Amino acid sequence: MSQSQGMLIVFSGPSGVGKGTVLREYLQEHPNVKLSVSATTRAPRPGEVDGVHYHFVSQEQFQTLIQQDGLLEYACYSGNYYGTPKKAVQEQLEQGNHVVLEIEVQGALQILRQHPQALLIFVMPPSYQELERRLRERNTESEEVIQRRLHTAIQEMGQACQYDFILVNDSVPQAKARLDQMIQAGPYLNRQMKSMIDEVLQDAQTIPQ
Ligand code: 5GP
């Protein structure tokens, strides 16, 4: 990836942590940061629009996307497939925009392996009790679903240390400001600087001492 290209930003966190709210507000203020629209085999929820929230596809269409190497990453989560369409992301990066992938942990780790220059951010709740409170506050899910989400959340938070930055969502304005600092710092991660370091070391070998 050349310097003029945008940065790939992975954004993960457990259900109920409020990552969508922080991200939506951040994106509204930063038009050069685009959100990737994933493909999924899950059914649309009320209010979700095809092509806006997700590209809702059949199992067959998803398989075709995989076979045609059309996905940057994909994963099965809660019995449904989710994947990041490659072409749209590449187009945005080439235009110099940053692209955010709001994806779960398995997909995030695939991105890290294949695109080590990506910036990985994990959103944590300020406490476990607060996560539970936020999940219950939604008041939309049964106790069984809440317990399942909390169990998945614990597993996901166990992988948080594999990310570059941890964003604690204690309040949306503060989290948004910290997210901005993390994105500003992204280009200086040592993984991002690898080609520059290699160049200096190569010169050191070729230039006579
Ligand atoms: P939901 O069904 O609640 O919209 O999403 C379930 C989980 O799938 C969330 O953690 C969401 O971030 C993740 N997800 C959404 N799109 C993708 C994707 O393209 N790839 C992967 N790996 N996960 C995704």
Short mmCIF file of N, CA, C and O and ligand atoms in Angstrom, two decimals, residues 11 13 19 38-39 42 45 48 54 73-75 77 82-85 102-104 106-108 149 156, ligand 1:
data_model
loop_
_atom_site.label_atom_id
_atom_site.label_comp_id
_atom_site.label_asym_id
_atom_site.label_seq_id
_atom_site.Cartn_x
_atom_site.Cartn_y
_atom_site.Cartn_z
N PHE A 11 -12.62 -2.23 13.35
CA PHE A 11 -13.30 -1.75 14.56
C PHE A 11 -14.15 -2.88 15.10
O PHE A 11 -15.11 -3.31 14.45
N GLY A 13 -15.78 -5.04 18.81
CA GLY A 13 -16.15 -4.89 20.22
C GLY A 13 -17.40 -5.70 20.47
O GLY A 13 -18.14 -6.01 19.52
N LYS A 19 -20.40 0.49 20.11
CA LYS A 19 -19.41 0.85 19.08
C LYS A 19 -20.06 1.50 17.87
O LYS A 19 -19.48 2.41 17.27
N SER A 38 -20.87 -4.55 4.61
CA SER A 38 -20.60 -5.99 4.52
C SER A 38 -21.69 -6.73 3.77
O SER A 38 -22.83 -6.24 3.68
N ALA A 39 -21.34 -7.92 3.31
CA ALA A 39 -22.35 -8.85 2.79
C ALA A 39 -22.70 -9.81 3.92
O ALA A 39 -21.82 -10.18 4.71
N ARG A 42 -27.51 -13.21 6.89
CA ARG A 42 -28.60 -13.10 7.88
C ARG A 42 -29.74 -12.25 7.31
O ARG A 42 -29.53 -11.42 6.44
N ARG A 45 -33.03 -6.98 9.74
CA ARG A 45 -33.86 -6.64 10.90
C ARG A 45 -34.77 -5.49 10.49
O ARG A 45 -34.48 -4.79 9.51
N GLU A 48 -33.64 -2.14 8.58
CA GLU A 48 -32.37 -2.28 7.86
C GLU A 48 -32.60 -2.27 6.35
O GLU A 48 -33.54 -2.90 5.86
N TYR A 54 -26.31 -3.47 5.20
CA TYR A 54 -25.61 -4.67 4.70
C TYR A 54 -26.04 -4.89 3.26
O TYR A 54 -27.06 -4.36 2.82
N GLU A 73 -12.22 -10.62 3.78
CA GLU A 73 -12.27 -11.56 4.90
C GLU A 73 -13.71 -12.00 5.04
O GLU A 73 -14.61 -11.31 4.56
N TYR A 74 -13.92 -13.13 5.72
CA TYR A 74 -15.29 -13.51 6.05
C TYR A 74 -15.28 -14.42 7.26
O TYR A 74 -14.25 -15.01 7.60
N ALA A 75 -16.43 -14.51 7.91
CA ALA A 75 -16.54 -15.37 9.10
C ALA A 75 -17.99 -15.80 9.27
O ALA A 75 -18.91 -15.15 8.75
N TYR A 77 -20.78 -16.21 12.09
CA TYR A 77 -21.03 -15.67 13.42
C TYR A 77 -22.50 -15.90 13.73
O TYR A 77 -23.37 -15.51 12.95
N TYR A 82 -20.78 -13.50 7.30
CA TYR A 82 -20.55 -12.07 7.13
C TYR A 82 -19.22 -11.90 6.40
O TYR A 82 -18.26 -12.60 6.73
N GLY A 83 -19.15 -10.98 5.46
CA GLY A 83 -17.87 -10.77 4.77
C GLY A 83 -17.74 -9.36 4.23
O GLY A 83 -18.73 -8.66 4.00
N THR A 84 -16.49 -8.96 4.03
CA THR A 84 -16.19 -7.61 3.54
C THR A 84 -15.93 -7.63 2.03
O THR A 84 -14.94 -8.23 1.61
N PRO A 85 -16.79 -7.03 1.22
CA PRO A 85 -16.54 -7.00 -0.23
C PRO A 85 -15.24 -6.25 -0.54
O PRO A 85 -15.03 -5.13 -0.07
N GLU A 102 -16.38 -2.66 10.37
CA GLU A 102 -16.94 -2.97 11.69
C GLU A 102 -17.22 -4.45 11.70
O GLU A 102 -18.27 -4.92 11.22
N ILE A 103 -16.26 -5.23 12.17
CA ILE A 103 -16.34 -6.69 12.02
C ILE A 103 -15.98 -7.39 13.33
O ILE A 103 -15.41 -6.79 14.23
N GLU A 104 -16.32 -8.70 13.39
CA GLU A 104 -16.01 -9.44 14.61
C GLU A 104 -14.56 -9.94 14.58
O GLU A 104 -13.83 -9.72 13.61
N GLN A 106 -12.82 -12.90 14.51
CA GLN A 106 -12.19 -13.84 13.55
C GLN A 106 -11.79 -13.12 12.27
O GLN A 106 -10.70 -13.31 11.72
N GLY A 107 -12.71 -12.27 11.78
CA GLY A 107 -12.44 -11.51 10.55
C GLY A 107 -11.30 -10.51 10.76
O GLY A 107 -10.46 -10.31 9.89
N ALA A 108 -11.28 -9.89 11.95
CA ALA A 108 -10.24 -8.90 12.26
C ALA A 108 -8.86 -9.56 12.20
O ALA A 108 -7.92 -8.99 11.65
N ARG A 149 -25.26 -13.45 24.59
CA ARG A 149 -24.44 -12.30 24.15
C ARG A 149 -23.33 -12.00 25.15
O ARG A 149 -22.23 -11.64 24.76
N GLU A 156 -14.96 -12.60 23.18
CA GLU A 156 -14.42 -11.55 22.31
C GLU A 156 -13.44 -10.66 23.07
O GLU A 156 -12.36 -10.34 22.56
P1 5GP B 1 -25.11 -8.15 13.44
O1 5GP B 1 -25.79 -9.38 12.93
O2 5GP B 1 -25.46 -7.85 14.87
O3 5GP B 1 -25.30 -6.97 12.53
O4 5GP B 1 -23.53 -8.46 13.42
C1 5GP B 1 -22.99 -9.53 14.12
C2 5GP B 1 -21.48 -9.42 14.17
O5 5GP B 1 -20.94 -9.55 12.83
C3 5GP B 1 -20.98 -8.07 14.69
O6 5GP B 1 -19.92 -8.32 15.61
C4 5GP B 1 -20.47 -7.37 13.45
O7 5GP B 1 -19.42 -6.45 13.75
C5 5GP B 1 -19.95 -8.55 12.66
N1 5GP B 1 -19.80 -8.28 11.22
C6 5GP B 1 -20.51 -7.45 10.44
N2 5GP B 1 -20.05 -7.45 9.19
C7 5GP B 1 -18.99 -8.29 9.17
C8 5GP B 1 -18.06 -8.70 8.15
O8 5GP B 1 -18.08 -8.28 7.00
N3 5GP B 1 -17.10 -9.59 8.52
C9 5GP B 1 -17.01 -10.09 9.80
N4 5GP B 1 -16.02 -10.95 10.03
N5 5GP B 1 -17.85 -9.71 10.76
C10 5GP B 1 -18.84 -8.83 10.47
#
